[in-house]
XYZ file of C-alpha atoms in Angstrom:
636
model
C 15.125 39.777 4.715
C 12.951 41.154 2.473
C 13.607 43.520 -0.484
C 11.045 45.244 -3.055
C 12.721 46.232 -6.762
C 10.324 47.918 -9.360
C 8.545 45.561 -11.502
C 9.506 47.528 -14.388
C 12.480 48.813 -16.128
C 13.066 52.206 -15.808
C 9.261 52.731 -15.672
C 8.849 50.993 -19.352
C 5.640 48.841 -18.725
C 6.579 46.308 -21.683
C 10.157 45.424 -20.108
C 9.806 43.718 -16.703
C 12.696 44.356 -14.173
C 15.077 40.913 -13.649
C 17.005 40.030 -10.606
C 19.900 40.418 -12.694
C 19.023 44.532 -12.739
C 20.011 43.983 -8.869
C 22.190 41.754 -8.302
C 25.227 39.907 -9.894
C 24.948 36.691 -8.487
C 22.354 34.661 -6.256
C 22.697 35.542 -2.677
C 23.167 32.251 -0.585
C 20.485 30.972 1.912
C 16.394 30.582 1.137
C 15.682 32.723 -1.593
C 11.889 33.615 -2.372
C 11.327 35.499 -5.291
C 7.446 37.417 -5.295
C 6.691 36.132 -9.074
C 7.891 33.030 -11.231
C 10.020 34.507 -14.368
C 12.474 36.943 -12.296
C 15.020 35.192 -13.831
C 16.851 33.463 -10.317
C 18.579 30.903 -12.560
C 19.071 33.281 -15.562
C 21.322 35.313 -12.544
C 23.342 32.443 -11.592
C 24.297 30.923 -15.131
C 25.377 34.061 -16.109
C 27.484 34.945 -12.879
C 31.028 34.934 -12.775
C 31.871 31.745 -10.499
C 31.463 28.110 -10.584
C 27.760 26.703 -10.324
C 25.771 23.810 -9.969
C 22.059 24.206 -10.707
C 19.384 21.550 -9.790
C 16.229 21.602 -11.583
C 13.274 19.030 -11.013
C 12.699 17.852 -14.580
C 15.246 17.073 -17.442
C 13.550 19.439 -20.264
C 14.026 22.350 -17.887
C 17.122 21.511 -17.132
C 18.183 20.518 -20.711
C 16.828 23.865 -22.222
C 18.499 26.174 -19.435
C 21.922 24.160 -20.360
C 21.291 24.465 -24.462
C 20.872 28.287 -24.190
C 23.483 29.155 -21.660
C 26.318 26.804 -23.337
C 26.354 24.913 -20.244
C 27.176 21.343 -19.426
C 23.492 19.119 -19.040
C 23.662 16.133 -16.721
C 20.589 13.969 -17.248
C 18.925 11.537 -19.212
C 18.452 12.146 -23.065
C 16.312 14.801 -24.514
C 15.399 16.402 -28.018
C 18.113 18.998 -27.323
C 20.676 16.420 -25.451
C 20.127 13.130 -27.210
C 23.406 11.841 -25.616
C 23.757 11.189 -21.976
C 26.764 12.264 -20.769
C 28.879 9.737 -18.987
C 31.130 10.513 -15.982
C 34.435 10.748 -17.836
C 33.005 13.603 -20.119
C 31.668 15.384 -16.898
C 35.402 15.171 -15.508
C 36.461 16.305 -19.110
C 34.187 19.433 -18.976
C 35.442 20.292 -15.681
C 39.199 20.194 -16.660
C 38.490 22.335 -19.899
C 41.103 25.185 -19.026
C 39.004 27.500 -21.930
C 35.790 27.854 -19.771
C 36.947 30.134 -16.844
C 33.254 29.574 -15.375
C 32.041 26.119 -15.073
C 28.198 25.978 -15.270
C 26.546 22.511 -14.800
C 22.547 21.974 -15.115
C 21.906 18.601 -13.622
C 18.395 17.119 -12.540
C 18.173 15.877 -9.329
C 18.481 12.196 -10.198
C 22.017 12.963 -11.346
C 23.654 15.611 -8.961
C 25.514 12.865 -7.142
C 27.259 11.908 -10.305
C 28.270 15.836 -10.636
C 29.356 15.853 -7.133
C 31.287 12.549 -7.151
C 33.040 13.942 -10.483
C 34.520 17.065 -8.454
C 37.665 16.862 -6.215
C 36.687 16.716 -2.748
C 39.208 19.835 -2.470
C 37.547 21.789 -5.129
C 33.863 21.902 -4.173
C 34.258 24.813 -2.445
C 35.097 26.392 -5.611
C 31.793 25.541 -6.430
C 28.176 27.235 -5.766
C 25.061 24.807 -5.312
C 21.586 26.173 -6.688
C 18.428 24.186 -5.945
C 15.819 25.572 -8.136
C 12.293 25.149 -7.231
C 12.676 23.851 -3.934
C 9.216 23.566 -3.514
C 8.817 20.567 -5.755
C 11.699 19.135 -3.946
C 9.607 19.438 -0.739
C 6.002 17.880 -2.345
C 7.861 15.492 -4.784
C 10.015 13.659 -1.751
C 6.859 11.236 -1.472
C 7.878 9.594 -4.917
C 11.650 10.436 -5.542
C 13.895 8.769 -3.102
C 16.844 10.744 -4.620
C 15.483 13.866 -3.398
C 16.479 13.128 -0.323
C 20.210 12.819 -1.100
C 19.711 15.946 -2.961
C 19.352 17.558 0.647
C 22.343 15.908 2.072
C 24.547 17.001 -0.419
C 23.054 20.620 -0.111
C 23.840 20.628 3.553
C 27.811 19.365 2.601
C 28.237 22.675 1.089
C 29.443 25.603 2.885
C 26.511 27.701 4.024
C 27.985 30.953 1.597
C 27.990 28.522 -1.296
C 24.521 27.007 -1.302
C 20.855 28.538 -1.963
C 17.613 27.125 -2.487
C 15.066 29.224 -4.947
C 11.498 29.216 -5.237
C 8.581 31.250 -5.966
C 6.451 29.869 -3.228
C 6.880 29.119 0.227
C 6.952 26.000 2.253
C 8.269 25.908 5.782
C 10.889 23.493 6.086
C 10.557 21.025 9.374
C 14.446 20.098 8.980
C 15.945 22.141 11.745
C 18.972 22.838 9.899
C 17.172 24.246 6.633
C 14.734 26.029 9.056
C 18.116 28.251 10.055
C 18.757 28.902 6.407
C 19.017 32.879 6.008
C 15.808 33.768 4.116
C 15.571 36.381 1.230
C 12.461 37.547 -0.003
C 12.312 39.654 -3.248
C 9.137 40.821 -4.783
C 8.150 43.559 -7.190
C 6.560 46.680 -5.928
C 3.690 45.824 -8.118
C 2.462 42.166 -7.518
C 0.821 40.184 -10.747
C -2.677 40.285 -10.751
C -4.488 37.316 -12.213
C -8.294 36.933 -13.098
C -9.623 33.528 -12.268
C -12.767 32.312 -12.718
C -13.648 29.700 -9.667
C -16.053 26.886 -10.189
C -17.488 24.575 -7.603
C -18.808 21.377 -8.410
C -19.553 17.710 -6.883
C -19.097 16.583 -10.253
C -15.457 17.907 -10.937
C -14.665 15.669 -14.261
C -18.285 16.592 -15.616
C -17.576 20.318 -14.674
C -14.086 20.320 -16.132
C -15.420 19.026 -19.790
C -18.017 21.630 -19.496
C -15.491 24.439 -18.902
C -13.269 22.927 -21.900
C -15.597 22.501 -24.236
C -17.126 26.126 -24.031
C -13.426 27.628 -24.314
C -13.354 24.958 -27.832
C -16.281 26.753 -29.102
C -15.655 30.121 -28.186
C -11.849 30.128 -29.096
C -11.274 27.140 -31.422
C -7.968 28.252 -32.552
C -6.490 28.873 -28.995
C -4.587 26.035 -26.920
C -5.662 24.963 -23.585
C -3.417 23.495 -20.889
C -5.272 21.258 -18.346
C -3.296 21.064 -14.980
C -4.535 17.574 -13.394
C -2.454 16.032 -11.308
C -3.890 12.252 -11.735
C -3.006 10.384 -15.382
C -5.659 7.979 -14.642
C -8.366 11.299 -14.467
C -6.403 12.842 -17.375
C -6.996 9.836 -19.486
C -10.780 9.540 -18.394
C -11.345 13.256 -19.790
C -9.232 12.332 -22.794
C -11.435 9.473 -23.758
C -14.255 11.549 -23.158
C -13.529 14.144 -25.568
C -12.365 11.710 -28.168
C -15.112 9.101 -28.183
C -17.616 11.448 -28.167
C -15.805 13.567 -31.038
C -15.563 16.619 -29.300
C -11.710 16.877 -30.405
C -9.224 14.537 -32.796
C -7.217 11.942 -31.052
C -4.046 13.885 -32.307
C -5.171 17.213 -30.980
C -4.989 15.862 -27.280
C -1.296 15.151 -25.170
C -0.522 14.174 -21.679
C 2.592 15.468 -20.498
C 3.395 13.361 -17.471
C 6.436 11.523 -15.698
C 8.315 9.331 -17.682
C 7.094 6.706 -15.339
C 3.997 7.075 -16.167
C 4.898 6.886 -20.052
C 3.223 3.295 -20.258
C 0.027 4.724 -18.779
C -0.305 7.660 -20.806
C 0.086 5.329 -24.064
C -0.322 7.190 -27.141
C -1.113 10.282 -25.457
C 2.332 10.750 -24.037
C 4.327 14.119 -24.814
C 7.394 15.738 -23.337
C 7.803 19.563 -23.830
C 10.834 19.920 -26.162
C 10.367 23.939 -26.486
C 8.628 26.701 -25.484
C 5.451 25.861 -27.437
C 2.776 23.502 -26.121
C 2.620 20.346 -28.133
C -0.992 20.143 -29.005
C -4.486 21.964 -28.890
C -5.022 20.381 -25.510
C -2.445 19.763 -23.090
C -3.130 17.950 -19.884
C -0.214 18.154 -17.715
C 0.754 16.665 -14.015
C 2.731 18.055 -11.440
C 5.883 16.976 -13.388
C 5.013 20.107 -15.778
C 3.643 22.438 -12.923
C 7.131 24.019 -12.109
C 10.477 24.483 -13.620
C 9.526 25.537 -17.621
C 8.519 28.206 -19.421
C 6.212 28.537 -22.412
C 6.479 31.371 -24.250
C 2.732 31.400 -26.325
C -0.441 32.575 -24.820
C -2.989 30.037 -23.795
C -6.332 28.917 -21.959
C -5.293 27.233 -18.573
C -7.778 24.816 -16.391
C -6.612 23.871 -13.159
C -8.331 20.824 -11.878
C -7.707 20.522 -7.888
C -9.482 17.227 -7.154
C -9.527 17.235 -3.550
C -11.066 13.518 -3.349
C -7.410 12.600 -3.653
C -4.852 14.025 -1.880
C -2.323 13.712 -4.695
C -4.827 15.863 -6.811
C -5.092 18.792 -4.451
C -3.727 21.870 -5.667
C -2.882 24.586 -3.073
C -2.708 28.273 -3.925
C 0.814 27.846 -4.118
C 0.756 25.619 -6.895
C -2.046 27.053 -8.578
C 0.376 30.352 -8.773
C 3.400 28.061 -9.744
C 1.025 26.601 -12.720
C -0.248 29.656 -13.846
C 3.861 31.190 -13.966
C 4.662 28.965 -16.717
C 2.950 31.039 -19.383
C 5.356 33.951 -19.862
C 3.246 36.370 -22.202
C 0.494 36.060 -19.803
C -2.579 33.658 -20.186
C -5.415 33.973 -22.299
C -8.224 32.717 -19.481
C -7.678 30.961 -15.918
C -10.248 28.689 -14.690
C -10.170 26.502 -11.725
C -12.410 23.945 -10.621
C -12.574 22.122 -7.410
C -14.704 20.061 -5.097
C -14.290 19.679 -0.993
C -11.702 17.132 0.486
C -13.572 15.007 3.189
C -11.689 15.874 6.034
C -14.612 14.912 8.379
C -13.705 10.914 7.120
C -10.052 11.186 7.554
C -7.963 10.545 10.311
C -4.762 12.947 11.085
C -4.381 16.585 11.601
C -0.808 15.369 12.958
C 1.692 17.939 14.043
C 5.142 18.303 13.414
C 6.091 17.041 17.067
C 4.114 13.780 16.900
C 5.267 13.087 13.507
C 9.139 13.518 14.777
C 7.865 10.839 17.762
C 6.187 8.743 15.388
C 9.981 8.813 13.069
C 12.080 8.491 16.427
C 9.421 5.409 17.293
C 10.520 3.666 14.267
C 14.286 4.314 14.302
C 14.338 3.045 17.858
C 12.192 -0.249 16.525
C 14.386 -0.542 13.810
C 17.888 -0.002 16.039
C 16.553 -2.971 18.624
C 15.804 -5.105 15.518
C 19.276 -4.743 14.014
C 20.446 -5.302 17.796
C 19.146 -8.687 17.993
C 19.411 -9.983 14.216
C 22.821 -8.870 14.188
C 23.552 -11.149 17.522
C 22.248 -14.050 15.436
C 24.629 -15.370 12.806
C 21.539 -16.834 10.968
C 18.894 -13.989 11.436
C 21.567 -11.370 10.430
C 21.374 -12.551 6.860
C 18.181 -11.456 6.431
C 18.454 -8.056 8.625
C 18.683 -5.769 5.846
C 15.519 -7.370 3.732
C 13.737 -7.068 7.223
C 14.562 -3.100 7.766
C 13.684 -2.402 4.362
C 10.645 -4.178 4.291
C 9.540 -2.232 7.642
C 10.581 0.822 5.840
C 9.099 0.204 2.807
C 5.824 -1.330 4.146
C 5.290 0.885 7.469
C 3.531 3.971 6.205
C 1.293 6.118 8.789
C -1.134 7.942 7.242
C 0.138 6.980 4.002
C 3.504 8.642 4.482
C 7.100 7.573 5.021
C 8.915 9.276 7.983
C 12.108 7.573 7.802
C 14.474 6.869 5.583
C 18.101 5.457 5.259
C 21.030 7.719 4.841
C 23.831 5.411 3.955
C 22.978 2.486 6.022
C 21.626 4.503 8.910
C 17.685 5.224 9.346
C 16.921 9.006 9.936
C 14.049 11.027 9.818
C 12.259 11.819 6.414
C 12.194 15.747 6.919
C 10.941 16.395 3.244
C 7.946 13.507 3.911
C 7.092 15.694 7.100
C 7.142 18.639 4.907
C 4.900 16.901 2.027
C 2.589 15.507 4.941
C 2.213 19.011 6.439
C 1.588 20.633 3.317
C -0.906 18.177 2.213
C -2.634 18.353 5.549
C -2.952 22.619 5.230
C -4.139 22.484 1.993
C -7.051 20.211 2.856
C -8.072 21.441 6.191
C -7.699 24.992 5.366
C -8.210 25.427 1.699
C -10.797 23.048 0.713
C -12.843 21.610 3.894
C -15.381 24.917 3.078
C -16.471 26.598 -0.058
C -15.177 30.160 -0.280
C -11.748 29.251 1.464
C -9.627 28.934 -1.964
C -11.527 32.337 -3.189
C -10.700 34.083 -0.043
C -7.132 32.757 -0.394
C -6.550 33.714 -3.799
C -8.351 37.376 -3.214
C -5.858 37.718 -0.523
C -3.204 37.868 -2.924
C -4.597 40.640 -4.824
C -6.256 38.364 -7.699
C -9.840 38.907 -9.057
C -12.153 35.826 -8.445
C -15.447 35.327 -9.459
C -16.722 32.017 -7.713
C -19.668 29.823 -9.423
C -21.444 26.684 -8.422
C -21.409 24.471 -11.676
C -24.166 21.318 -11.710
C -22.565 19.114 -14.188
C -24.789 15.774 -14.967
C -21.874 14.767 -17.794
C -21.003 11.174 -16.216
C -17.587 10.378 -17.178
C -16.618 6.681 -17.467
C -14.125 5.666 -15.233
C -11.825 3.350 -17.319
C -9.086 0.861 -16.275
C -6.433 3.345 -17.528
C -3.526 1.045 -17.425
C -5.792 -1.587 -19.558
C -7.274 0.994 -22.223
C -3.991 2.778 -22.718
C -2.042 -1.007 -23.439
C -5.046 -1.459 -25.916
C -4.347 2.008 -27.492
C -0.825 1.198 -27.925
C -1.214 -2.088 -28.961
C -3.621 -0.967 -31.552
C -1.297 1.897 -32.928
C 1.599 -0.844 -34.011
C -1.119 -3.278 -34.993
C -2.604 -0.613 -37.801
C 1.306 0.156 -38.610
C 1.805 -3.864 -39.413
C -1.161 -4.054 -41.281
C -0.018 -0.946 -43.555
C 3.158 -3.258 -44.392
C 3.463 -4.588 -48.051
C 4.145 -8.261 -48.841
C 7.537 -7.586 -49.269
C 8.600 -5.100 -46.693
C 10.863 -5.914 -43.528
C 8.397 -5.758 -40.365
C 11.867 -4.073 -38.295
C 11.351 -1.035 -40.626
C 8.865 0.301 -37.876
C 11.612 0.379 -35.378
C 12.112 4.137 -36.989
C 8.757 5.126 -35.784
C 8.982 7.701 -33.193
C 8.171 7.279 -29.414
C 8.041 3.220 -29.532
C 7.434 2.010 -25.692
C 8.897 -1.468 -24.905
C 5.805 -3.275 -25.173
C 5.385 -2.120 -28.879
C 8.769 -2.523 -29.673
C 8.071 -6.258 -28.736
C 5.420 -6.687 -30.957
C 7.490 -5.815 -33.729
C 9.574 -8.218 -33.062
C 7.782 -11.103 -32.561
C 5.559 -10.320 -35.729
C 9.048 -9.929 -37.180
C 9.983 -13.580 -35.878
C 6.840 -15.253 -37.244
C 5.191 -14.178 -40.032
C 6.781 -16.260 -42.558
C 6.005 -19.474 -40.732
C 2.427 -18.516 -39.493
C -0.386 -16.444 -42.091
C 0.384 -12.765 -41.466
C -3.216 -11.666 -41.043
C -4.364 -14.280 -38.455
C -0.768 -13.658 -36.575
C -1.203 -9.856 -36.416
C -5.314 -10.310 -35.379
C -3.913 -12.601 -32.673
C -1.148 -10.495 -31.520
C -3.176 -7.726 -31.296
C -5.772 -9.400 -29.291
C -3.683 -11.373 -26.885
C -1.236 -7.961 -25.920
C -4.221 -6.369 -25.355
C -5.564 -8.492 -22.838
C -5.120 -7.686 -19.430
C -2.710 -4.868 -18.004
C 0.512 -7.004 -18.262
C 2.253 -9.151 -21.123
C 1.409 -12.598 -19.681
C -1.295 -13.594 -21.994
C 0.813 -11.926 -25.103
C 3.926 -13.900 -23.733
C 2.169 -17.380 -23.653
C 0.875 -16.861 -27.139
C 4.228 -15.931 -28.665
C 5.773 -18.850 -26.520
C 2.622 -21.226 -28.134
C 3.510 -19.756 -31.425
C 7.337 -20.671 -31.768
C 6.551 -24.090 -30.235
C 4.029 -24.632 -32.980
C 6.126 -23.973 -35.705
C 9.194 -25.765 -34.714
C 10.440 -28.549 -37.059
C 8.444 -31.728 -36.052
C 12.170 -33.414 -36.129
C 13.451 -30.652 -33.474
C 14.617 -32.054 -30.494
C 12.773 -30.281 -27.906
C 9.271 -31.378 -29.710
C 10.398 -34.613 -30.241
C 10.882 -34.715 -26.463
C 7.687 -33.264 -25.809
C 6.023 -34.974 -28.162
C 7.300 -38.657 -26.487
C 6.179 -37.460 -23.330
C 3.127 -36.251 -23.627
C 0.849 -37.414 -26.410
C -1.956 -35.985 -28.165
C -5.372 -37.922 -27.583
C -4.160 -38.991 -23.943
C -5.311 -38.189 -20.599
C -3.063 -37.074 -17.887
C -3.750 -36.011 -13.953
C -2.022 -32.945 -12.888
C 0.717 -34.993 -10.773
C 1.363 -36.737 -14.065
C 1.555 -33.884 -16.104
C 3.920 -32.313 -13.505
C 6.376 -35.198 -13.871
C 5.910 -35.437 -17.573
C 7.394 -31.792 -17.500
C 10.177 -32.279 -14.747
C 11.164 -35.145 -17.261
C 11.342 -32.800 -20.277
C 12.752 -29.840 -18.913
C 15.623 -32.170 -16.952
C 16.463 -33.662 -20.069
C 16.644 -30.245 -22.060
C 18.655 -28.755 -19.220
C 16.118 -26.011 -18.647
C 14.273 -24.951 -15.876
C 11.959 -27.170 -14.009
C 8.501 -27.152 -13.558
C 8.058 -26.542 -9.530
C 4.444 -27.326 -9.046
C 1.483 -29.274 -10.639
C 0.038 -25.515 -11.519
C 2.679 -24.510 -13.340
C 2.803 -27.932 -15.344
C -0.476 -27.228 -16.249
C 0.587 -24.040 -17.529
C 3.112 -25.025 -19.765
C 0.764 -27.479 -20.902
C -1.923 -25.000 -22.079
C 1.121 -23.144 -24.081
C 1.864 -26.324 -25.936
C -1.662 -28.160 -26.416
C -5.244 -27.669 -26.524
C -6.361 -29.040 -23.309
C -9.923 -30.319 -22.612
C -11.488 -31.259 -19.144
C -10.788 -34.727 -18.409
C -13.540 -36.084 -15.600
C -15.279 -38.774 -13.766
C -18.389 -39.687 -15.855
C -20.394 -40.449 -12.941
C -19.067 -38.204 -10.352
C -18.059 -35.150 -12.800
C -15.436 -34.822 -10.670
C -12.227 -33.471 -12.570
C -9.519 -36.014 -12.819
C -6.820 -34.264 -14.978
C -6.694 -32.951 -18.864
C -6.932 -34.133 -22.341
C -4.425 -33.366 -24.563
C -6.798 -32.659 -27.721
C -3.874 -31.195 -30.095
C -0.932 -29.218 -30.284
C -2.373 -26.175 -31.927
C -4.228 -24.755 -29.074
C -4.789 -21.191 -31.359
C -5.840 -22.935 -34.486
C -2.857 -21.311 -36.340
C -2.123 -21.497 -39.722
C 0.934 -23.064 -40.688
C 2.993 -21.524 -43.715
C 6.405 -24.079 -43.137
C 7.992 -25.157 -39.963
C 11.233 -23.839 -39.024
C 14.483 -25.493 -39.892
C 15.692 -27.935 -37.294
C 17.740 -26.796 -34.541
C 19.231 -28.347 -31.554
C 17.288 -26.426 -28.905
C 14.249 -24.611 -28.401
């Protein structure tokens, strides 16, 4: 069913019509609104019935709950610094002073809300899933999205609805039968778009960003780019070439990528952009409103399916700006579809899924009939589901303990294929699609010679985060307690670990040398192994010479002597057994332990030069400058 409504209220072009001008509550079924900002969730939040509203990201859920005095259920935000526990949800549901319960929840926490409502009372609630296209497309990454749909289908048809401003077909047979309502304005919003095609999309993107900064230095910019690593490479170029200051750039992405984003990570905690240049990934493509004007740069890097932006996505991204964009730029390259396999149909994917399910049922029958094999059935089943990924997609999932077809992942695959094979397989296709929607599009080919260094973003981000906290430590006065740095905002786990390590060691090891070594070792590589080994070595070094553990090690492994790998293994087995600690498992582990405790040099046959083992040179492998030992303790 389609309904066309006037765009402006009473002919006043300064006041947009909202859905609440035409409905007193949201209709059930699949509700497609022609524009973003028509007020679908507002309509449900103000309706006279109990409502559960599911939002794709926590900042949106928190904001809508806060402004409508509704219950927010999700992880902590600026507006809701304390997470509601199960008891508080039940308490809210039982409040007699609130006639119509309004609960706004992030998708990951919907099961908590449903669990808190008595089964016989669920019929008294209306379930709304907002931005349903996000649920479809994000199903590749968020397993709970599947359970959201399971819960949705458990509600009576008249008590449920899904809302989106973009239409993506459902492959799930049950959802495909939902009643559809399309509501659009009589005057669709027209965007003026500058479309750039480039073979060097990162270089071209930098050119556009610099042009905007040069022409409008006081204007904010949003860069929509669904790649944390790609965003960081552009940020690195802008900062290292002194085009912008480091604190003028933020990266808004999923909390799962917080460590990777490092110092540039940010969240939206208001209806304003947090910085001059704001890179956003798909976590922020839908579901939040920005009430200030800005320039939008959208990057569809089609070398990677994850970074492709469809015409529907571009519409959602542009719709985040409620007052209207200052300007809109879209940059794209072509997908290499001729080198890709695939292009599979819905029926082919269902056949794949059913074949996988039959294989799992066969494995279950054979494994569960054997007492020994039955113990490993779940592990084998889960490995197959997680690792068998035809076309890099998972087409089955577990519902409880039963493998079933993952229709949301089929949706995501089919939409990805549509994007790459109809929009980005040839120049001009995207422009034609945008013009068919009524937009004014100017397409230009941009040749860029700017080379953007591909950085190891995790290592670079890690180094940046380490440098930040090391700089703060160096600013401490001699009498300051290093743990006061815990009060700094937006510290991640690594930075907190550095603060704690320094706090425990700076009275025993010369502080300047200590922070230099901590910064060096914590920055090395992409994980904590080098850092942890250094901290363990430092703690061993400052142990009192009369400490039981140090005496045990010194008795077994003597400085100046030579040991083969097997001898070291036997030594460490004895040491750890005597200390009731976990044993070294092999000679390699024993050598690693030795390197933590001692400086080793190569011991070899003088004639053949063949390595025989290691010589124990000293028990201070990092050359630490001692202030004082720890007092004697019984254990390490």
